[in-house]
Amino acid sequence: MGKIKKSMQFLGKNPKKEFLFFFLGVVLILLIDVPLYLFKGISFLLAIPLFLIIFFAYFYFTRYSSAIRKLYENRMEEFIRLFTFLGIYINDGLNVYHAIESIQQFASPSFAPLLQQLVAEIEGDKSVTPFVNFAGHFTDISVKEVMISVYQMVDQGEGGKFIIQFQHLFGRLSDDKHAMLKQKRLDSLSKLSILPLIGSGVTMFMITFSLVDIMGGIMNVL
């Protein structure tokens, strides 16, 4: 539960409210048993809410890890998009500091604060620390390598070899992420083929459940 709570806080969620919503959801599902009991009495169908609660709990709590993973994926995609502009600005003769300031206009509301923090830290700290701190907002270690190469252009001059080094590291990162994105989409499409099987399984389960309930009713009559 501690990991789930940290995930909630990371996403800006209130853990108390989230657990309250979960509790209310469980109560609402359990209320399904009331009409089932009134119409069917003691029946195997009364176990349906139990399965629903299991599925509800699984999807309710795993959505936090999915949201965090999606956040980092979106952040990485935007990093690649924005730092493509950074490379263009630097090639056009703009220094790194002003190039970082310039790409803020293309940043999303969620990404812009990261660039603003980077600019503010660079103003007060001329070491590599602000660049490493910025890379800490990403899960891929390659971002750190790219940011260190950006720092080297600031610290040692914006000569040709440092631009080439940045372009090499950034190009490799961009190519890797595009390849991963393509593979992810292919995997998603392949997973869709499982849906008919899941649907068939659920249908068979409900038919079996209904047959058992009918047989139980017949046995009670006899």
Short mmCIF file of C-alpha atoms in Angstrom, two decimals:
data_model
loop_
_atom_site.label_atom_id
_atom_site.label_comp_id
_atom_site.label_asym_id
_atom_site.label_seq_id
_atom_site.Cartn_x
_atom_site.Cartn_y
_atom_site.Cartn_z
CA MET A 1 0.00 0.00 0.00
CA GLY A 2 2.94 2.31 0.67
CA LYS A 3 4.03 2.12 -2.97
CA ILE A 4 0.49 2.85 -4.14
CA LYS A 5 0.29 5.83 -1.79
CA LYS A 6 3.57 7.24 -3.13
CA SER A 7 2.27 6.81 -6.68
CA MET A 8 -0.87 8.76 -5.76
CA GLN A 9 1.17 11.58 -4.25
CA PHE A 10 3.52 11.66 -7.26
CA LEU A 11 0.50 12.14 -9.53
CA GLY A 12 -0.88 14.87 -7.27
CA LYS A 13 -3.69 12.70 -5.93
CA ASN A 14 -5.01 12.81 -2.38
CA PRO A 15 -4.52 9.27 -0.96
CA LYS A 16 -7.41 9.66 1.52
CA LYS A 17 -9.84 10.65 -1.23
CA GLU A 18 -8.59 7.90 -3.54
CA PHE A 19 -9.04 5.19 -0.89
CA LEU A 20 -12.46 6.63 -0.01
CA PHE A 21 -13.54 6.37 -3.67
CA PHE A 22 -12.27 2.79 -3.73
CA PHE A 23 -14.22 1.93 -0.58
CA LEU A 24 -17.40 3.47 -2.01
CA GLY A 25 -16.88 1.54 -5.24
CA VAL A 26 -16.59 -1.73 -3.31
CA VAL A 27 -19.75 -0.93 -1.34
CA LEU A 28 -21.69 -0.18 -4.54
CA ILE A 29 -20.57 -3.47 -6.08
CA LEU A 30 -21.57 -5.38 -2.94
CA LEU A 31 -25.03 -3.82 -3.15
CA ILE A 32 -25.52 -5.90 -6.31
CA ASP A 33 -25.98 -8.86 -3.96
CA VAL A 34 -29.18 -7.34 -2.52
CA PRO A 35 -31.39 -7.68 -5.64
CA LEU A 36 -29.69 -10.98 -6.50
CA TYR A 37 -30.60 -12.38 -3.09
CA LEU A 38 -34.17 -11.03 -3.27
CA PHE A 39 -34.81 -12.60 -6.69
CA LYS A 40 -32.61 -15.70 -6.53
CA GLY A 41 -32.17 -16.42 -2.82
CA ILE A 42 -29.02 -18.33 -1.94
CA SER A 43 -27.36 -18.71 -5.31
CA PHE A 44 -23.97 -19.04 -6.98
CA LEU A 45 -24.75 -15.71 -8.60
CA LEU A 46 -24.10 -14.03 -5.26
CA ALA A 47 -20.39 -14.63 -5.92
CA ILE A 48 -20.44 -12.35 -8.98
CA PRO A 49 -19.75 -9.18 -6.91
CA LEU A 50 -16.66 -10.88 -5.46
CA PHE A 51 -15.18 -11.31 -8.95
CA LEU A 52 -16.21 -7.76 -9.82
CA ILE A 53 -14.42 -6.44 -6.72
CA ILE A 54 -11.24 -8.31 -7.67
CA PHE A 55 -11.28 -6.81 -11.17
CA PHE A 56 -12.21 -3.38 -9.81
CA ALA A 57 -9.35 -3.41 -7.27
CA TYR A 58 -6.84 -4.55 -9.90
CA PHE A 59 -7.73 -1.88 -12.46
CA TYR A 60 -8.26 0.84 -9.83
CA PHE A 61 -4.80 0.52 -8.31
CA THR A 62 -2.78 -0.45 -11.40
CA ARG A 63 -3.95 2.71 -13.16
CA TYR A 64 -1.51 4.73 -11.02
CA SER A 65 1.55 2.86 -12.28
CA SER A 66 0.14 3.09 -15.80
CA ALA A 67 -0.35 6.86 -15.39
CA ILE A 68 3.22 7.31 -14.13
CA ARG A 69 4.61 5.25 -17.00
CA LYS A 70 2.55 7.30 -19.47
CA LEU A 71 3.77 10.54 -17.86
CA TYR A 72 7.43 9.55 -18.33
CA GLU A 73 6.76 8.39 -21.89
CA ASN A 74 5.10 11.71 -22.77
CA ARG A 75 7.91 13.61 -21.06
CA MET A 76 10.50 11.72 -23.11
CA GLU A 77 8.63 12.36 -26.36
CA GLU A 78 8.49 16.07 -25.58
CA PHE A 79 12.17 16.13 -24.62
CA ILE A 80 13.08 14.72 -28.03
CA ARG A 81 10.77 17.18 -29.79
CA LEU A 82 12.02 20.25 -27.91
CA PHE A 83 15.71 19.41 -27.99
CA THR A 84 15.46 18.94 -31.73
CA PHE A 85 14.67 22.66 -31.78
CA LEU A 86 17.56 23.24 -29.36
CA GLY A 87 19.99 21.66 -31.83
CA ILE A 88 18.61 23.83 -34.63
CA TYR A 89 18.99 27.02 -32.57
CA ILE A 90 22.57 26.14 -31.61
CA ASN A 91 23.46 25.35 -35.23
CA ASP A 92 22.09 28.76 -36.16
CA GLY A 93 24.57 30.38 -33.78
CA LEU A 94 22.45 30.88 -30.65
CA ASN A 95 24.24 30.10 -27.39
CA VAL A 96 22.98 27.23 -25.25
CA TYR A 97 21.45 29.39 -22.52
CA HIS A 98 19.34 31.43 -24.95
CA ALA A 99 18.51 28.31 -26.95
CA ILE A 100 17.04 26.70 -23.83
CA GLU A 101 15.07 29.87 -23.13
CA SER A 102 13.79 29.92 -26.71
CA ILE A 103 12.42 26.36 -26.74
CA GLN A 104 10.21 27.14 -23.74
CA GLN A 105 7.67 28.70 -26.10
CA PHE A 106 7.07 25.27 -27.66
CA ALA A 107 6.80 23.41 -24.34
CA SER A 108 3.57 22.06 -22.91
CA PRO A 109 2.23 23.44 -19.58
CA SER A 110 3.55 20.36 -17.78
CA PHE A 111 7.03 20.49 -19.35
CA ALA A 112 7.65 24.25 -19.29
CA PRO A 113 8.32 24.35 -15.50
CA LEU A 114 11.16 21.85 -15.96
CA LEU A 115 12.85 24.16 -18.48
CA GLN A 116 12.18 27.20 -16.30
CA GLN A 117 13.81 25.44 -13.36
CA LEU A 118 16.80 24.51 -15.54
CA VAL A 119 17.28 28.12 -16.69
CA ALA A 120 16.95 29.42 -13.12
CA GLU A 121 19.52 26.92 -11.81
CA ILE A 122 21.97 27.71 -14.62
CA GLU A 123 21.85 31.38 -13.64
CA GLY A 124 22.93 30.55 -10.10
CA ASP A 125 25.14 27.52 -10.69
CA LYS A 126 27.63 27.30 -13.56
CA SER A 127 28.51 23.67 -12.86
CA VAL A 128 27.02 20.55 -14.44
CA THR A 129 24.56 20.15 -11.53
CA PRO A 130 21.56 21.96 -13.11
CA PHE A 131 21.84 19.75 -16.20
CA VAL A 132 22.08 16.57 -14.12
CA ASN A 133 19.10 17.71 -12.02
CA PHE A 134 17.09 18.23 -15.20
CA ALA A 135 18.00 14.73 -16.41
CA GLY A 136 16.70 13.39 -13.08
CA HIS A 137 13.15 14.06 -14.30
CA PHE A 138 13.56 11.22 -16.80
CA THR A 139 13.99 7.49 -16.33
CA ASP A 140 16.36 6.95 -19.27
CA ILE A 141 20.05 7.37 -18.43
CA SER A 142 20.68 8.51 -22.01
CA VAL A 143 19.04 11.84 -21.18
CA LYS A 144 21.79 12.45 -18.64
CA GLU A 145 24.43 11.82 -21.30
CA VAL A 146 22.72 14.29 -23.63
CA MET A 147 22.45 16.94 -20.92
CA ILE A 148 26.11 16.56 -19.98
CA SER A 149 27.00 17.11 -23.63
CA VAL A 150 24.85 20.27 -23.54
CA TYR A 151 26.76 21.43 -20.46
CA GLN A 152 30.08 20.81 -22.22
CA MET A 153 29.00 23.21 -24.96
CA VAL A 154 28.43 25.83 -22.25
CA ASP A 155 31.56 25.08 -20.24
CA GLN A 156 34.07 24.49 -23.02
CA GLY A 157 32.65 26.57 -25.82
CA GLU A 158 30.16 25.90 -28.54
CA GLY A 159 32.65 24.69 -31.08
CA GLY A 160 32.01 22.18 -33.83
CA LYS A 161 33.14 19.05 -31.98
CA PHE A 162 30.78 19.67 -29.07
CA ILE A 163 27.83 20.21 -31.41
CA ILE A 164 28.71 16.98 -33.20
CA GLN A 165 28.91 15.15 -29.88
CA PHE A 166 25.48 16.48 -28.87
CA GLN A 167 23.99 15.58 -32.25
CA HIS A 168 25.42 12.06 -32.04
CA LEU A 169 24.10 11.37 -28.53
CA PHE A 170 20.75 13.03 -29.14
CA GLY A 171 20.33 11.35 -32.53
CA ARG A 172 20.99 7.93 -31.01
CA LEU A 173 18.49 8.60 -28.21
CA SER A 174 15.88 9.83 -30.70
CA ASP A 175 16.33 6.80 -32.96
CA ASP A 176 16.09 4.38 -30.02
CA LYS A 177 12.88 5.97 -28.74
CA HIS A 178 11.25 6.01 -32.16
CA ALA A 179 12.11 2.32 -32.58
CA MET A 180 10.67 1.53 -29.14
CA LEU A 181 7.51 3.50 -29.92
CA LYS A 182 7.05 1.60 -33.18
CA GLN A 183 7.53 -1.74 -31.40
CA LYS A 184 5.11 -0.71 -28.67
CA ARG A 185 2.41 0.06 -31.23
CA LEU A 186 2.98 -3.30 -32.90
CA ASP A 187 2.72 -5.05 -29.52
CA SER A 188 -0.52 -3.18 -28.77
CA LEU A 189 -2.01 -4.34 -32.05
CA SER A 190 -1.00 -7.94 -31.35
CA LYS A 191 -2.64 -7.79 -27.91
CA LEU A 192 -5.95 -6.81 -29.51
CA SER A 193 -6.17 -10.31 -30.98
CA ILE A 194 -6.58 -11.66 -27.42
CA LEU A 195 -9.79 -9.69 -26.81
CA PRO A 196 -12.08 -12.13 -28.68
CA LEU A 197 -10.65 -14.99 -26.58
CA ILE A 198 -11.30 -13.05 -23.37
CA GLY A 199 -14.84 -12.30 -24.53
CA SER A 200 -15.43 -15.98 -25.29
CA GLY A 201 -14.07 -16.95 -21.88
CA VAL A 202 -16.34 -14.51 -20.08
CA THR A 203 -19.34 -15.75 -22.08
CA MET A 204 -18.57 -19.39 -21.27
CA PHE A 205 -18.12 -18.49 -17.60
CA MET A 206 -21.52 -16.77 -17.46
CA ILE A 207 -23.22 -19.66 -19.29
CA THR A 208 -21.68 -22.19 -16.90
CA PHE A 209 -22.66 -20.06 -13.92
CA SER A 210 -26.25 -19.83 -15.19
CA LEU A 211 -26.46 -23.58 -15.84
CA VAL A 212 -25.23 -24.35 -12.32
CA ASP A 213 -27.82 -21.94 -10.92
CA ILE A 214 -30.61 -23.52 -12.99
CA MET A 215 -29.56 -27.02 -11.93
CA GLY A 216 -29.55 -25.88 -8.31
CA GLY A 217 -33.10 -24.55 -8.71
CA ILE A 218 -34.26 -27.83 -10.26
CA MET A 219 -32.69 -29.83 -7.43
CA ASN A 220 -34.46 -27.64 -4.86
CA VAL A 221 -37.82 -28.28 -6.57
CA LEU A 222 -37.23 -32.04 -6.59
#
